[in-house]
mmCIF file of N, CA and C in Angstrom:
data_model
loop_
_atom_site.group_PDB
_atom_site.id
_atom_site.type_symbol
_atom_site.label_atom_id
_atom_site.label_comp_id
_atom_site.label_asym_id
_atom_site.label_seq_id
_atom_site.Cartn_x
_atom_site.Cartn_y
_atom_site.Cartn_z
ATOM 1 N N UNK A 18 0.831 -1.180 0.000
ATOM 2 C CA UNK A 18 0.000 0.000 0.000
ATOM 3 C C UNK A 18 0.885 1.256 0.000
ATOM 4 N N UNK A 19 2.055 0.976 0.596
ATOM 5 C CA UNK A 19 2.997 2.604 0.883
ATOM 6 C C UNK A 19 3.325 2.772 -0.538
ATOM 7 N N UNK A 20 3.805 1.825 -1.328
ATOM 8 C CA UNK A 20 4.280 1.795 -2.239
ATOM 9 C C UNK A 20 3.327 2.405 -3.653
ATOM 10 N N UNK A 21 1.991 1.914 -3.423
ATOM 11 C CA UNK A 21 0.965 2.436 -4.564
ATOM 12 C C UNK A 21 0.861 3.745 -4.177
ATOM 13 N N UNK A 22 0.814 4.237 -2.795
ATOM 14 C CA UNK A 22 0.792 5.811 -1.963
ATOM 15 C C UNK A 22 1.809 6.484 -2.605
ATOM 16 N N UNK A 23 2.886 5.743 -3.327
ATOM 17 C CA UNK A 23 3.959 7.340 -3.731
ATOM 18 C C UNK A 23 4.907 7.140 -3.187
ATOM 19 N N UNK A 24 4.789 6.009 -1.929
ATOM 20 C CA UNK A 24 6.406 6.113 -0.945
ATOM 21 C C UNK A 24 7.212 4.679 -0.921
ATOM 22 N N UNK A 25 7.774 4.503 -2.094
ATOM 23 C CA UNK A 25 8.401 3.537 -2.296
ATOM 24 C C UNK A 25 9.763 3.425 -1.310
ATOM 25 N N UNK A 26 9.891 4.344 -1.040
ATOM 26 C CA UNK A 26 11.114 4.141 0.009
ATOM 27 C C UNK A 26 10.400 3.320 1.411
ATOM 28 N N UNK A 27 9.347 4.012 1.977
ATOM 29 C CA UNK A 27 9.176 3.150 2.726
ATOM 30 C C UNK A 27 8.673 2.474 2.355
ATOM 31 N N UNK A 28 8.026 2.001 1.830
ATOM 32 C CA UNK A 28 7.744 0.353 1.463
ATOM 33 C C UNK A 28 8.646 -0.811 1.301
ATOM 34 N N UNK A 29 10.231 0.044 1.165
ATOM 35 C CA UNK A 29 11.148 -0.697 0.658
ATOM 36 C C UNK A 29 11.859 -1.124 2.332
ATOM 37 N N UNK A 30 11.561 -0.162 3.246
ATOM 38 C CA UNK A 30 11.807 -0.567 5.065
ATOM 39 C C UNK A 30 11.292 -1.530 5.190
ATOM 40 N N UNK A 31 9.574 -1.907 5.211
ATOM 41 C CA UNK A 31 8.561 -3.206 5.564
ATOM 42 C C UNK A 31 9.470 -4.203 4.892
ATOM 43 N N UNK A 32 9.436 -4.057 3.365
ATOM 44 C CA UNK A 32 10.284 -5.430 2.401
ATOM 45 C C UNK A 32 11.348 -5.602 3.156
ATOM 46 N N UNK A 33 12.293 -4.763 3.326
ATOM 47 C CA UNK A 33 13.544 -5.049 3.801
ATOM 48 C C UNK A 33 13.866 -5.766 5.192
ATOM 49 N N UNK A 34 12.783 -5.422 5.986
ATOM 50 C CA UNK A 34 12.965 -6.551 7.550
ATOM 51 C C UNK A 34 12.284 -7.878 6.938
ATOM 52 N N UNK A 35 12.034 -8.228 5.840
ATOM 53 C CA UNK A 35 11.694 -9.623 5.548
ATOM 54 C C UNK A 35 12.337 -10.191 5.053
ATOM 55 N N UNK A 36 13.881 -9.396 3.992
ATOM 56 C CA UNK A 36 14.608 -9.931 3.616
ATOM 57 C C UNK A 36 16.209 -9.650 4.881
ATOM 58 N N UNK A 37 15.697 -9.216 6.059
ATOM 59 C CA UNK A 37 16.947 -9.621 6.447
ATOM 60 C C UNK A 37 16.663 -10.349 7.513
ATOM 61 N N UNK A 38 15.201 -10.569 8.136
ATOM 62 C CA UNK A 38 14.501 -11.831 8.700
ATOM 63 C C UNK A 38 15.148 -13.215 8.007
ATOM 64 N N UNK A 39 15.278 -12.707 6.623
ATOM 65 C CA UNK A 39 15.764 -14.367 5.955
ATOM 66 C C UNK A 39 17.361 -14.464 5.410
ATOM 67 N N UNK A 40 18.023 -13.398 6.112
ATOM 68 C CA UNK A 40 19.497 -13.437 5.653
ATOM 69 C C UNK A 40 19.306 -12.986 4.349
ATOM 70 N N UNK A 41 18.656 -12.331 3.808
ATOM 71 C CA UNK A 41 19.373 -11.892 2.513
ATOM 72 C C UNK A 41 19.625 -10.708 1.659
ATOM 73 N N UNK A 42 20.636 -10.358 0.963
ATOM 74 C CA UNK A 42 20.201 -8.613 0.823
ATOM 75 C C UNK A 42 19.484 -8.133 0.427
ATOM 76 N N UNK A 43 19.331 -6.759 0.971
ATOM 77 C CA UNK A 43 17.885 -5.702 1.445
ATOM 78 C C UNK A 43 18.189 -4.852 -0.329
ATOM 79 N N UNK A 44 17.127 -4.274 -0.533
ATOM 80 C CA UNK A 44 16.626 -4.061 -1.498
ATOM 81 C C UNK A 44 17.360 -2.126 -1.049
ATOM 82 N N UNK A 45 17.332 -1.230 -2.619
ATOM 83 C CA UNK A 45 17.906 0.116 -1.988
ATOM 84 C C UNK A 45 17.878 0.558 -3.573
ATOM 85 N N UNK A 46 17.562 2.149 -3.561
ATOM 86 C CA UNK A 46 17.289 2.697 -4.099
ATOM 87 C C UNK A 46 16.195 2.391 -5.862
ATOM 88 N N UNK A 47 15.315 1.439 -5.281
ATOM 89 C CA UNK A 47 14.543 1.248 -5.818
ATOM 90 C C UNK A 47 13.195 2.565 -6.737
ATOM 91 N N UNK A 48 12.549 2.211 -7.991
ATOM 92 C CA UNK A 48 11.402 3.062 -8.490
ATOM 93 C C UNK A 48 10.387 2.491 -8.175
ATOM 94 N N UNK A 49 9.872 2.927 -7.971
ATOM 95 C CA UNK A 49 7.746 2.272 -7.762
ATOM 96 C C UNK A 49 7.853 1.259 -8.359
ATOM 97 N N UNK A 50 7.535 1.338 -9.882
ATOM 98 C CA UNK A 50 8.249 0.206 -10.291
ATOM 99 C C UNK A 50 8.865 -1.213 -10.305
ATOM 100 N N UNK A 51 9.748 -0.610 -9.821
ATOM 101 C CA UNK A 51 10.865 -2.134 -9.472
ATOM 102 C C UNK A 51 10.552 -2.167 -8.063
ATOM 103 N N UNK A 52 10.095 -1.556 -6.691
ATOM 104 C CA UNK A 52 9.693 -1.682 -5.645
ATOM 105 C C UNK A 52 8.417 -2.867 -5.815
ATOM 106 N N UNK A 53 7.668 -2.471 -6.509
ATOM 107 C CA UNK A 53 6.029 -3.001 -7.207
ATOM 108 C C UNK A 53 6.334 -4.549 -7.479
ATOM 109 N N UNK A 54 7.344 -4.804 -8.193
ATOM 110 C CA UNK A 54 8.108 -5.678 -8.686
ATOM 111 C C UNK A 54 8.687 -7.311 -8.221
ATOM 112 N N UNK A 55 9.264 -6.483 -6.503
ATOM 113 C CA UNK A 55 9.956 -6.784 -5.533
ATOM 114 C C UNK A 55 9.532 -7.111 -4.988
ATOM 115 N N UNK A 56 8.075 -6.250 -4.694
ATOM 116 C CA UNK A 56 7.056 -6.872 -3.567
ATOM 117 C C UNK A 56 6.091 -8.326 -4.054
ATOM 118 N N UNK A 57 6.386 -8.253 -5.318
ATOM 119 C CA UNK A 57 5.603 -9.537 -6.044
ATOM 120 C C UNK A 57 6.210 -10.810 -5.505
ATOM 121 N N UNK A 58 7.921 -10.192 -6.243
ATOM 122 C CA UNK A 58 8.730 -11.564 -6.186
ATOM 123 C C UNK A 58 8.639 -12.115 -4.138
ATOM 124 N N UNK A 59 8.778 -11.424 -3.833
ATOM 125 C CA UNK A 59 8.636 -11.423 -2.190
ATOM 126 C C UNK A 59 7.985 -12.106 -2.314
ATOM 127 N N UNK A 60 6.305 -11.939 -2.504
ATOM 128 C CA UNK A 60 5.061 -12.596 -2.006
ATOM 129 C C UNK A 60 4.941 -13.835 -2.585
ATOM 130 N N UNK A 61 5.657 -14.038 -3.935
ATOM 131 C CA UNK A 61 5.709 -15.342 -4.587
ATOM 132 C C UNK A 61 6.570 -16.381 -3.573
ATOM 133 N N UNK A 62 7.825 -15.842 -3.140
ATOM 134 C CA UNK A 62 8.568 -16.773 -2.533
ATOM 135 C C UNK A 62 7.942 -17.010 -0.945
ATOM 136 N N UNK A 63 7.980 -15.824 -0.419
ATOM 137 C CA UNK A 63 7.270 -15.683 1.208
ATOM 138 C C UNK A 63 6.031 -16.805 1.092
ATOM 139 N N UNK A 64 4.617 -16.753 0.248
ATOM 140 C CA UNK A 64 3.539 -17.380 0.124
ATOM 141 C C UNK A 64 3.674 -18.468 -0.679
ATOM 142 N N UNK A 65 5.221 -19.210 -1.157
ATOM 143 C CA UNK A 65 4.559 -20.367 -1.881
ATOM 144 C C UNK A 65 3.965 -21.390 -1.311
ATOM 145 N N UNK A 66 3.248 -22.233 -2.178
ATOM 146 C CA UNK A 66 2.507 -23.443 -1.824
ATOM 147 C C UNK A 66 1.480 -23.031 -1.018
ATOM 148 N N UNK A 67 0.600 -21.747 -0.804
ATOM 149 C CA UNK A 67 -0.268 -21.446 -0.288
ATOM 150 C C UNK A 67 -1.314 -20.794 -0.499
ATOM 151 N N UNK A 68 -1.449 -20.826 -2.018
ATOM 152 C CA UNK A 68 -2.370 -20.598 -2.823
ATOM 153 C C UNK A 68 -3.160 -19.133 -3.099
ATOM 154 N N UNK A 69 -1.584 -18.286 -3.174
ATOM 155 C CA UNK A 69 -2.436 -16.820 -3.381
ATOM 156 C C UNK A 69 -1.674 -16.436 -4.446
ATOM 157 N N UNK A 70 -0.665 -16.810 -5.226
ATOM 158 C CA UNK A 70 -0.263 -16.699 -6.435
ATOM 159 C C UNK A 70 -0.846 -16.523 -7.318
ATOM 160 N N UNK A 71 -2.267 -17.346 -7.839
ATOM 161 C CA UNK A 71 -3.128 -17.021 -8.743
ATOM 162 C C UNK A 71 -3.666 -16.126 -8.411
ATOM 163 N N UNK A 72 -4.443 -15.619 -7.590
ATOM 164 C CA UNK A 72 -5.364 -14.319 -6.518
ATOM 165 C C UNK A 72 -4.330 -13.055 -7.270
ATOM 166 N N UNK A 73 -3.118 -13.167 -7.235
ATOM 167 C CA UNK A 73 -2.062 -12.079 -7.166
ATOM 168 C C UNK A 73 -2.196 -11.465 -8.180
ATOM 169 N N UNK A 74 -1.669 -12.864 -9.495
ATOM 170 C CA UNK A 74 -1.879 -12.858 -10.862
ATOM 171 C C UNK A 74 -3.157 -11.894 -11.228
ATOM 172 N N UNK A 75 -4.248 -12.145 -10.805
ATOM 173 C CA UNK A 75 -5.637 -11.714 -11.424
ATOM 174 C C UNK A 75 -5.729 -10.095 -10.926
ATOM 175 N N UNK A 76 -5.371 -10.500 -10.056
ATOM 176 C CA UNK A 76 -5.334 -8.888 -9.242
ATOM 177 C C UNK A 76 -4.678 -7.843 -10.062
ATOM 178 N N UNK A 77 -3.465 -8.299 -10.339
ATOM 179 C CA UNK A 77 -2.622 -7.119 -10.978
ATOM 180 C C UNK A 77 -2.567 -7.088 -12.190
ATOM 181 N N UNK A 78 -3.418 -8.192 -13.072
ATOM 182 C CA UNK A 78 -3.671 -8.396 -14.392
ATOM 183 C C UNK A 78 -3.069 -9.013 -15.600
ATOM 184 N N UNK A 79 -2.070 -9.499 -14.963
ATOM 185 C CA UNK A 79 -0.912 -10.469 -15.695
ATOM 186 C C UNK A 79 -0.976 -11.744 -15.427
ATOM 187 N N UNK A 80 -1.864 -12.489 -15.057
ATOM 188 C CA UNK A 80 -2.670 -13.489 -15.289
ATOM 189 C C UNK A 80 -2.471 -14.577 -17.093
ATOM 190 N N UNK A 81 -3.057 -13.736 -17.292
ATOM 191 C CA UNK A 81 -3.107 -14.151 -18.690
ATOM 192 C C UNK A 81 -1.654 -14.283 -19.490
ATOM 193 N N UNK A 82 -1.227 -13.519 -19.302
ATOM 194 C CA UNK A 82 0.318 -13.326 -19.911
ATOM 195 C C UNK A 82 0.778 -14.631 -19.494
ATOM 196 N N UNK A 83 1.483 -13.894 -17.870
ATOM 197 C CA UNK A 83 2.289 -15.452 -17.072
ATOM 198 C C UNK A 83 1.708 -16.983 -17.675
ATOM 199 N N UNK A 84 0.316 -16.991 -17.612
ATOM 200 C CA UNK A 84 0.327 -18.978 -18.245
ATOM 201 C C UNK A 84 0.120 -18.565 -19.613
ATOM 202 N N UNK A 85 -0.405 -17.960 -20.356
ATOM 203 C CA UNK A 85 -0.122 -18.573 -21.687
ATOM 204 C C UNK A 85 1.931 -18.595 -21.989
ATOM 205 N N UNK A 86 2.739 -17.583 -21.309
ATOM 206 C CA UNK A 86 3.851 -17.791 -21.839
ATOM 207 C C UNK A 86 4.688 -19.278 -20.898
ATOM 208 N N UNK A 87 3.468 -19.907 -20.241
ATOM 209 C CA UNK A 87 4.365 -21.169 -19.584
ATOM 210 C C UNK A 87 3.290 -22.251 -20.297
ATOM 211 N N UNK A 88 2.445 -21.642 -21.616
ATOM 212 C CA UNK A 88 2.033 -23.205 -22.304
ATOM 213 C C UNK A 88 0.853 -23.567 -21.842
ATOM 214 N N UNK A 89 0.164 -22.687 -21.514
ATOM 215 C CA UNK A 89 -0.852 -22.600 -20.509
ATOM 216 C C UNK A 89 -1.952 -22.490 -21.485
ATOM 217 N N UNK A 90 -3.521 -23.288 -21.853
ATOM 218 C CA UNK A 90 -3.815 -22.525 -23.198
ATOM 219 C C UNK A 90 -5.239 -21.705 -21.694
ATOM 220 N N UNK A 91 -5.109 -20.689 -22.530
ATOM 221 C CA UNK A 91 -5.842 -20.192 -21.089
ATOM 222 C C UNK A 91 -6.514 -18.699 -22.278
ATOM 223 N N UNK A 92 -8.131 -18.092 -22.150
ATOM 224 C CA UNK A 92 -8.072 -16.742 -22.426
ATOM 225 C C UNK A 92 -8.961 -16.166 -21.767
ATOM 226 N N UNK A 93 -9.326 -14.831 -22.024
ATOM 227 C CA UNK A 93 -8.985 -13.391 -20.837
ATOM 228 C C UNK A 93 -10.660 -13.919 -20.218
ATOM 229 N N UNK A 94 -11.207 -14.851 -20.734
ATOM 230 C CA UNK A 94 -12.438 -14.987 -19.807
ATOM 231 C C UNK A 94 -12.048 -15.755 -18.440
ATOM 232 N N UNK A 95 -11.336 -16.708 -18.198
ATOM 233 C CA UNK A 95 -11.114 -17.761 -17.382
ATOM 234 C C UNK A 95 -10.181 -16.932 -16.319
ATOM 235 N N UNK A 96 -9.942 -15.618 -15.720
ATOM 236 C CA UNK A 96 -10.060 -15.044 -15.071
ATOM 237 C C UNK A 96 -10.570 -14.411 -14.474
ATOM 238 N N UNK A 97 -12.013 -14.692 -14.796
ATOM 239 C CA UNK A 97 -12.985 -14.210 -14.642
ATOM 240 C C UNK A 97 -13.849 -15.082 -13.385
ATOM 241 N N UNK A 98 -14.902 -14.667 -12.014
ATOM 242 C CA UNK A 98 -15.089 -15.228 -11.596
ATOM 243 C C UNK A 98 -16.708 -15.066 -11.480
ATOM 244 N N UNK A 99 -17.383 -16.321 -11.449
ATOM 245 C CA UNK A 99 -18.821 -16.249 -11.627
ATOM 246 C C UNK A 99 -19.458 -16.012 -10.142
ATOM 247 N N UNK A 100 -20.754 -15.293 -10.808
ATOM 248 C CA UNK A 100 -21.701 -14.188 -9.813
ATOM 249 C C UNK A 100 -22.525 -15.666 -9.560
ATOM 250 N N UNK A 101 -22.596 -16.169 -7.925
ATOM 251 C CA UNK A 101 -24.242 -16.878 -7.781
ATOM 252 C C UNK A 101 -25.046 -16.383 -8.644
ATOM 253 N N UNK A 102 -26.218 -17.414 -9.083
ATOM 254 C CA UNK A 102 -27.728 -17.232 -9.662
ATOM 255 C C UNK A 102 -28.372 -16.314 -8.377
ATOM 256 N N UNK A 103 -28.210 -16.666 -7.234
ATOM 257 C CA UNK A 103 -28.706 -16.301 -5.909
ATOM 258 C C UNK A 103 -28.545 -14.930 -5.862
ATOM 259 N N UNK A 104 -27.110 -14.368 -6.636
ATOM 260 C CA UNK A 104 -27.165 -12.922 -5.850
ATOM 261 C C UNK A 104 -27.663 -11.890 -6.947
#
């Protein structure tokens, strides 16, 4: 959220006690951008095997891209999620 706010620096403090929680080097002078980026790759490694990778994908809209370029035959409807009859 700091990071969509404009303040990629701090956003890059929160990231950074997670990468030195895990021994590894801290992230620095980052753009929105590549902060945006960082925080993905983070959440990919931090959350694997726990099933919010796809959630992520759809969210930020690169969904579609990521599996069709891993062979995936997949198109822009099947990101899509259906409304109950009920509601």
């Amino acid at each position: 959220a700091l990071n969509e706010a404009g303040k990629p620096a701090q956003a890059l403090v929160e990231l950074n006690k997670i990468r030195r929680r895990a021994g590894v080097p801290e992230y620095s002078g980052l753009t929105q951008a590549q902060t945006r980026d960082a925080i993905e790759l983070e959440r990919r490694l931090e959350l694997a095997v726990e099933g919010h990778r796809w959630f992520d994908l759809v969210r930020t809209g690169k969904a579609l891209a990521t599996m069709t370029a891993k062979n995936y035959r997949m198109q822009a409807h099947h990101v899509l999620f259906n409304v109950p009859q009920q509601q």
